[in-house]
PDB file of C-alpha atoms in Angstrom:
ATOM      1  CA  UNK A1338      10.099 149.067 255.054  1.00  0.00           C
ATOM      2  CA  UNK A1339       9.055 145.392 255.523  1.00  0.00           C
ATOM      3  CA  UNK A1340      10.190 142.498 253.373  1.00  0.00           C
ATOM      4  CA  UNK A1341       7.999 139.584 252.054  1.00  0.00           C
ATOM      5  CA  UNK A1342       9.821 136.110 252.057  1.00  0.00           C
ATOM      6  CA  UNK A1343       8.056 133.401 250.094  1.00  0.00           C
ATOM      7  CA  UNK A1344       8.645 129.811 249.029  1.00  0.00           C
ATOM      8  CA  UNK A1345       6.174 127.458 247.570  1.00  0.00           C
ATOM      9  CA  UNK A1346       5.760 124.136 245.684  1.00  0.00           C
ATOM     10  CA  UNK A1347       2.970 122.907 243.629  1.00  0.00           C
ATOM     11  CA  UNK A1348       1.851 119.352 243.272  1.00  0.00           C
ATOM     12  CA  UNK A1349       2.409 117.690 240.160  1.00  0.00           C
ATOM     13  CA  UNK A1350       4.333 118.449 236.917  1.00  0.00           C
ATOM     14  CA  UNK A1351       3.656 120.295 233.620  1.00  0.00           C
ATOM     15  CA  UNK A1352       1.583 122.923 232.178  1.00  0.00           C
ATOM     16  CA  UNK A1353      -1.042 122.642 234.851  1.00  0.00           C
ATOM     17  CA  UNK A1354       1.345 122.874 237.794  1.00  0.00           C
ATOM     18  CA  UNK A1355       3.070 125.760 236.251  1.00  0.00           C
ATOM     19  CA  UNK A1356      -0.066 127.746 235.426  1.00  0.00           C
ATOM     20  CA  UNK A1357      -1.155 127.200 238.932  1.00  0.00           C
ATOM     21  CA  UNK A1358       2.026 128.614 240.465  1.00  0.00           C
ATOM     22  CA  UNK A1359       1.636 131.662 238.150  1.00  0.00           C
ATOM     23  CA  UNK A1360      -1.856 132.224 239.494  1.00  0.00           C
ATOM     24  CA  UNK A1361      -0.619 131.815 243.023  1.00  0.00           C
ATOM     25  CA  UNK A1362       2.215 134.356 242.447  1.00  0.00           C
ATOM     26  CA  UNK A1363      -0.282 136.839 240.667  1.00  0.00           C
ATOM     27  CA  UNK A1364      -2.728 136.410 243.788  1.00  0.00           C
ATOM     28  CA  UNK A1365       0.082 136.826 246.237  1.00  0.00           C
ATOM     29  CA  UNK A1366       1.351 140.279 244.687  1.00  0.00           C
ATOM     30  CA  UNK A1367      -2.319 141.506 244.642  1.00  0.00           C
ATOM     31  CA  UNK A1368      -3.182 140.520 248.127  1.00  0.00           C
ATOM     32  CA  UNK A1369       0.239 141.766 249.664  1.00  0.00           C
ATOM     33  CA  UNK A1370      -0.408 145.145 247.859  1.00  0.00           C
ATOM     34  CA  UNK A1371      -3.897 145.245 249.492  1.00  0.00           C
ATOM     35  CA  UNK A1372      -2.241 144.727 252.959  1.00  0.00           C
ATOM     36  CA  UNK A1373      -4.111 141.511 253.755  1.00  0.00           C
ATOM     37  CA  UNK A1374      -2.749 139.502 256.721  1.00  0.00           C
ATOM     38  CA  UNK A1375      -0.820 136.311 256.130  1.00  0.00           C
ATOM     39  CA  UNK A1376      -3.584 133.955 257.411  1.00  0.00           C
ATOM     40  CA  UNK A1377      -6.196 135.671 255.390  1.00  0.00           C
ATOM     41  CA  UNK A1378      -3.961 135.486 252.168  1.00  0.00           C
ATOM     42  CA  UNK A1379      -3.313 131.764 252.822  1.00  0.00           C
ATOM     43  CA  UNK A1380      -6.948 131.144 253.301  1.00  0.00           C
ATOM     44  CA  UNK A1381      -8.063 133.242 250.160  1.00  0.00           C
ATOM     45  CA  UNK A1382      -5.576 131.087 248.059  1.00  0.00           C
ATOM     46  CA  UNK A1383      -6.913 127.865 249.580  1.00  0.00           C
ATOM     47  CA  UNK A1384     -10.432 128.624 248.311  1.00  0.00           C
ATOM     48  CA  UNK A1385      -9.268 129.957 245.178  1.00  0.00           C
ATOM     49  CA  UNK A1386      -7.363 126.887 244.140  1.00  0.00           C
ATOM     50  CA  UNK A1387     -10.244 124.510 245.331  1.00  0.00           C
ATOM     51  CA  UNK A1388     -12.676 126.481 243.217  1.00  0.00           C
ATOM     52  CA  UNK A1389     -10.605 127.003 240.038  1.00  0.00           C
ATOM     53  CA  UNK A1390      -7.871 124.407 239.591  1.00  0.00           C
ATOM     54  CA  UNK A1391      -8.439 121.675 237.245  1.00  0.00           C
ATOM     55  CA  UNK A1392      -8.169 118.294 239.155  1.00  0.00           C
ATOM     56  CA  UNK A1393      -6.533 117.570 242.182  1.00  0.00           C
ATOM     57  CA  UNK A1394      -3.795 120.242 242.465  1.00  0.00           C
ATOM     58  CA  UNK A1395      -2.559 121.861 245.738  1.00  0.00           C
ATOM     59  CA  UNK A1396       0.498 123.848 246.910  1.00  0.00           C
ATOM     60  CA  UNK A1397       2.542 124.157 249.925  1.00  0.00           C
ATOM     61  CA  UNK A1398       3.573 127.775 250.795  1.00  0.00           C
ATOM     62  CA  UNK A1399       5.618 129.436 253.326  1.00  0.00           C
ATOM     63  CA  UNK A1400       4.723 133.022 253.764  1.00  0.00           C
ATOM     64  CA  UNK A1401       6.590 135.550 255.815  1.00  0.00           C
ATOM     65  CA  UNK A1402       6.785 139.205 256.573  1.00  0.00           C
ATOM     66  CA  UNK A1403      10.273 140.411 258.002  1.00  0.00           C
ATOM     67  CA  UNK A1404      10.453 143.803 259.714  1.00  0.00           C
ATOM     68  CA  UNK A1405      14.098 144.719 259.589  1.00  0.00           C
ATOM     69  CA  UNK A1406      13.663 147.594 262.223  1.00  0.00           C
ATOM     70  CA  UNK A1407      12.384 145.269 264.870  1.00  0.00           C
ATOM     71  CA  UNK A1408      13.724 142.071 263.570  1.00  0.00           C
ATOM     72  CA  UNK A1409      10.219 140.433 263.935  1.00  0.00           C
ATOM     73  CA  UNK A1410       9.149 137.853 261.308  1.00  0.00           C
ATOM     74  CA  UNK A1411       5.549 136.817 261.052  1.00  0.00           C
ATOM     75  CA  UNK A1412       4.792 133.608 259.089  1.00  0.00           C
ATOM     76  CA  UNK A1413       2.298 131.183 257.755  1.00  0.00           C
ATOM     77  CA  UNK A1414       3.445 127.751 256.920  1.00  0.00           C
ATOM     78  CA  UNK A1415       0.868 126.183 254.799  1.00  0.00           C
ATOM     79  CA  UNK A1416       1.855 122.468 254.709  1.00  0.00           C
ATOM     80  CA  UNK A1417       5.459 123.288 253.496  1.00  0.00           C
ATOM     81  CA  UNK A1418       8.480 121.497 255.103  1.00  0.00           C
ATOM     82  CA  UNK A1419       9.675 123.159 258.303  1.00  0.00           C
ATOM     83  CA  UNK A1420      11.807 125.912 257.573  1.00  0.00           C
ATOM     84  CA  UNK A1421      14.889 126.991 259.664  1.00  0.00           C
ATOM     85  CA  UNK A1422      16.047 129.760 261.930  1.00  0.00           C
ATOM     86  CA  UNK A1423      19.753 129.111 262.686  1.00  0.00           C
ATOM     87  CA  UNK A1424      20.460 131.195 265.733  1.00  0.00           C
ATOM     88  CA  UNK A1425      23.967 132.952 266.118  1.00  0.00           C
ATOM     89  CA  UNK A1426      24.681 130.531 268.798  1.00  0.00           C
ATOM     90  CA  UNK A1427      24.208 127.501 266.518  1.00  0.00           C
ATOM     91  CA  UNK A1428      20.669 126.297 267.572  1.00  0.00           C
ATOM     92  CA  UNK A1429      18.187 125.527 264.907  1.00  0.00           C
ATOM     93  CA  UNK A1430      14.635 126.436 265.322  1.00  0.00           C
ATOM     94  CA  UNK A1431      12.210 124.942 263.002  1.00  0.00           C
ATOM     95  CA  UNK A1432       9.312 126.818 261.516  1.00  0.00           C
ATOM     96  CA  UNK A1433       6.663 123.996 261.201  1.00  0.00           C
ATOM     97  CA  UNK A1434       3.478 123.727 259.414  1.00  0.00           C
ATOM     98  CA  UNK A1435       0.666 125.908 260.641  1.00  0.00           C
ATOM     99  CA  UNK A1436      -1.952 124.715 258.279  1.00  0.00           C
ATOM    100  CA  UNK A1437      -2.736 122.439 255.478  1.00  0.00           C
ATOM    101  CA  UNK A1438      -1.364 122.871 251.889  1.00  0.00           C
ATOM    102  CA  UNK A1439      -3.445 125.403 250.010  1.00  0.00           C
ATOM    103  CA  UNK A1440      -6.021 123.678 247.750  1.00  0.00           C
ATOM    104  CA  UNK A1441      -5.956 120.513 249.622  1.00  0.00           C
ATOM    105  CA  UNK A1442      -9.259 120.094 251.794  1.00  0.00           C
ATOM    106  CA  UNK A1443      -9.855 123.864 251.686  1.00  0.00           C
ATOM    107  CA  UNK A1444     -11.447 125.497 254.789  1.00  0.00           C
ATOM    108  CA  UNK A1445      -9.318 124.356 257.767  1.00  0.00           C
ATOM    109  CA  UNK A1446      -7.611 127.711 258.247  1.00  0.00           C
ATOM    110  CA  UNK A1447      -4.064 128.888 259.039  1.00  0.00           C
ATOM    111  CA  UNK A1448      -2.441 130.178 262.071  1.00  0.00           C
ATOM    112  CA  UNK A1449       0.243 133.075 261.984  1.00  0.00           C
ATOM    113  CA  UNK A1450       3.356 132.755 264.138  1.00  0.00           C
ATOM    114  CA  UNK A1451       5.814 135.409 265.035  1.00  0.00           C
ATOM    115  CA  UNK A1452       9.530 135.038 265.680  1.00  0.00           C
ATOM    116  CA  UNK A1453      11.816 137.373 267.213  1.00  0.00           C
ATOM    117  CA  UNK A1454      14.972 137.313 265.299  1.00  0.00           C
ATOM    118  CA  UNK A1455      18.578 138.485 266.249  1.00  0.00           C
ATOM    119  CA  UNK A1456      21.476 140.113 264.306  1.00  0.00           C
ATOM    120  CA  UNK A1457      23.527 137.280 263.002  1.00  0.00           C
ATOM    121  CA  UNK A1458      20.607 134.871 262.491  1.00  0.00           C
ATOM    122  CA  UNK A1459      20.422 132.872 259.399  1.00  0.00           C
ATOM    123  CA  UNK A1460      16.885 132.151 257.639  1.00  0.00           C
ATOM    124  CA  UNK A1461      16.967 129.054 255.462  1.00  0.00           C
ATOM    125  CA  UNK A1462      14.038 128.147 253.125  1.00  0.00           C
ATOM    126  CA  UNK A1463      13.707 125.093 250.811  1.00  0.00           C
ATOM    127  CA  UNK A1464      11.562 122.982 248.863  1.00  0.00           C
ATOM    128  CA  UNK A1465      10.991 119.238 249.400  1.00  0.00           C
ATOM    129  CA  UNK A1466      13.258 118.605 246.279  1.00  0.00           C
ATOM    130  CA  UNK A1467      16.210 119.291 248.473  1.00  0.00           C
ATOM    131  CA  UNK A1468      15.300 116.589 251.166  1.00  0.00           C
ATOM    132  CA  UNK A1469      13.786 114.124 248.688  1.00  0.00           C
ATOM    133  CA  UNK A1470      16.712 113.980 246.389  1.00  0.00           C
ATOM    134  CA  UNK A1471      17.727 110.293 245.754  1.00  0.00           C
ATOM    135  CA  UNK A1472      21.292 109.062 245.257  1.00  0.00           C
ATOM    136  CA  UNK A1473      22.115 106.058 243.207  1.00  0.00           C
ATOM    137  CA  UNK A1474      21.105 103.738 246.076  1.00  0.00           C
ATOM    138  CA  UNK A1475      17.776 105.151 246.250  1.00  0.00           C
ATOM    139  CA  UNK A1476      18.284 106.936 249.671  1.00  0.00           C
ATOM    140  CA  UNK A1477      16.781 110.256 250.298  1.00  0.00           C
ATOM    141  CA  UNK A1478      19.026 113.241 251.146  1.00  0.00           C
ATOM    142  CA  UNK A1479      16.821 113.706 254.132  1.00  0.00           C
ATOM    143  CA  UNK A1480      15.772 116.649 256.441  1.00  0.00           C
ATOM    144  CA  UNK A1481      18.288 115.651 259.159  1.00  0.00           C
ATOM    145  CA  UNK A1482      21.126 115.729 256.607  1.00  0.00           C
ATOM    146  CA  UNK A1483      20.061 119.165 255.377  1.00  0.00           C
ATOM    147  CA  UNK A1484      19.712 120.430 258.978  1.00  0.00           C
ATOM    148  CA  UNK A1485      23.112 119.341 259.926  1.00  0.00           C
ATOM    149  CA  UNK A1486      24.652 121.008 256.732  1.00  0.00           C
ATOM    150  CA  UNK A1487      22.896 124.303 257.520  1.00  0.00           C
ATOM    151  CA  UNK A1488      24.113 124.357 261.146  1.00  0.00           C
ATOM    152  CA  UNK A1489      27.622 123.494 259.984  1.00  0.00           C
ATOM    153  CA  UNK A1490      27.914 126.210 257.447  1.00  0.00           C
ATOM    154  CA  UNK A1491      25.635 128.728 259.309  1.00  0.00           C
ATOM    155  CA  UNK A1492      28.380 131.215 260.295  1.00  0.00           C
ATOM    156  CA  UNK A1493      29.362 131.548 256.720  1.00  0.00           C
ATOM    157  CA  UNK A1494      27.578 134.191 254.456  1.00  0.00           C
ATOM    158  CA  UNK A1495      24.150 133.416 253.099  1.00  0.00           C
ATOM    159  CA  UNK A1496      25.744 132.732 249.599  1.00  0.00           C
ATOM    160  CA  UNK A1497      28.231 130.380 251.114  1.00  0.00           C
ATOM    161  CA  UNK A1498      25.658 128.564 252.982  1.00  0.00           C
ATOM    162  CA  UNK A1499      23.611 127.990 249.662  1.00  0.00           C
ATOM    163  CA  UNK A1500      26.770 127.039 247.852  1.00  0.00           C
ATOM    164  CA  UNK A1501      27.768 124.429 250.541  1.00  0.00           C
ATOM    165  CA  UNK A1502      24.301 122.875 250.512  1.00  0.00           C
ATOM    166  CA  UNK A1503      23.870 122.884 246.752  1.00  0.00           C
ATOM    167  CA  UNK A1504      27.363 121.255 246.465  1.00  0.00           C
ATOM    168  CA  UNK A1505      26.424 118.565 248.983  1.00  0.00           C
ATOM    169  CA  UNK A1506      23.204 117.787 247.365  1.00  0.00           C
ATOM    170  CA  UNK A1507      24.809 117.485 243.997  1.00  0.00           C
ATOM    171  CA  UNK A1508      27.496 115.190 245.331  1.00  0.00           C
ATOM    172  CA  UNK A1509      24.933 113.049 247.069  1.00  0.00           C
ATOM    173  CA  UNK A1510      22.790 112.765 243.982  1.00  0.00           C
ATOM    174  CA  UNK A1511      25.826 111.535 241.956  1.00  0.00           C
ATOM    175  CA  UNK A1512      24.591 110.515 238.424  1.00  0.00           C
ATOM    176  CA  UNK A1513      20.959 110.124 239.520  1.00  0.00           C
ATOM    177  CA  UNK A1514      18.316 112.153 237.298  1.00  0.00           C
ATOM    178  CA  UNK A1515      16.499 115.059 238.843  1.00  0.00           C
ATOM    179  CA  UNK A1516      13.000 114.206 239.428  1.00  0.00           C
ATOM    180  CA  UNK A1517      11.787 117.268 241.328  1.00  0.00           C
ATOM    181  CA  UNK A1518      13.270 120.953 241.655  1.00  0.00           C
ATOM    182  CA  UNK A1519      15.292 121.885 244.531  1.00  0.00           C
ATOM    183  CA  UNK A1520      15.035 125.513 245.571  1.00  0.00           C
ATOM    184  CA  UNK A1521      16.719 127.192 248.352  1.00  0.00           C
ATOM    185  CA  UNK A1522      16.891 130.561 249.962  1.00  0.00           C
ATOM    186  CA  UNK A1523      19.124 131.937 252.683  1.00  0.00           C
ATOM    187  CA  UNK A1524      18.791 135.444 254.460  1.00  0.00           C
ATOM    188  CA  UNK A1525      21.422 136.627 256.938  1.00  0.00           C
ATOM    189  CA  UNK A1526      19.470 138.916 259.513  1.00  0.00           C
ATOM    190  CA  UNK A1527      21.540 142.277 259.885  1.00  0.00           C
TER     191      UNK A1527
END
């Protein structure tokens, strides 16, 4: 009856980064199936990457478990950008980092945080490619612009919020080439 909500981003590009993310995904599936806690999962992946990754690779991860019955969400933010809870009254709460990226200086540990959600709240998850997108003048899209967009579009459906943000990022980028992936996920709490 619970839902896992995950977003991550591996450092680097190419085959090595893709293989690392595939390994992280496999590890997450196994560890969730075993019922491990979020802090323990992040810590295990942290040590796995340090021990097995070729070269200086690491990943940022946001791991969350949402219980629809109680509307409680537990999360660990391993060095990922602050993710958002847009409250039904329009306030944005940031879910900031609770530990370092996994695989980067392993062994510092991770804190798990619990958030009480309400019907109508919107969860917005994203990778750094959204805020580090550059325009033709070499300006970043930025987290402030993203936060304002999510807040302005927040009363719409999750799909409409994603479409609004995607359109704004694309318009901002203009003719500039993509240098990083921009991944987003929005979830409306019922």
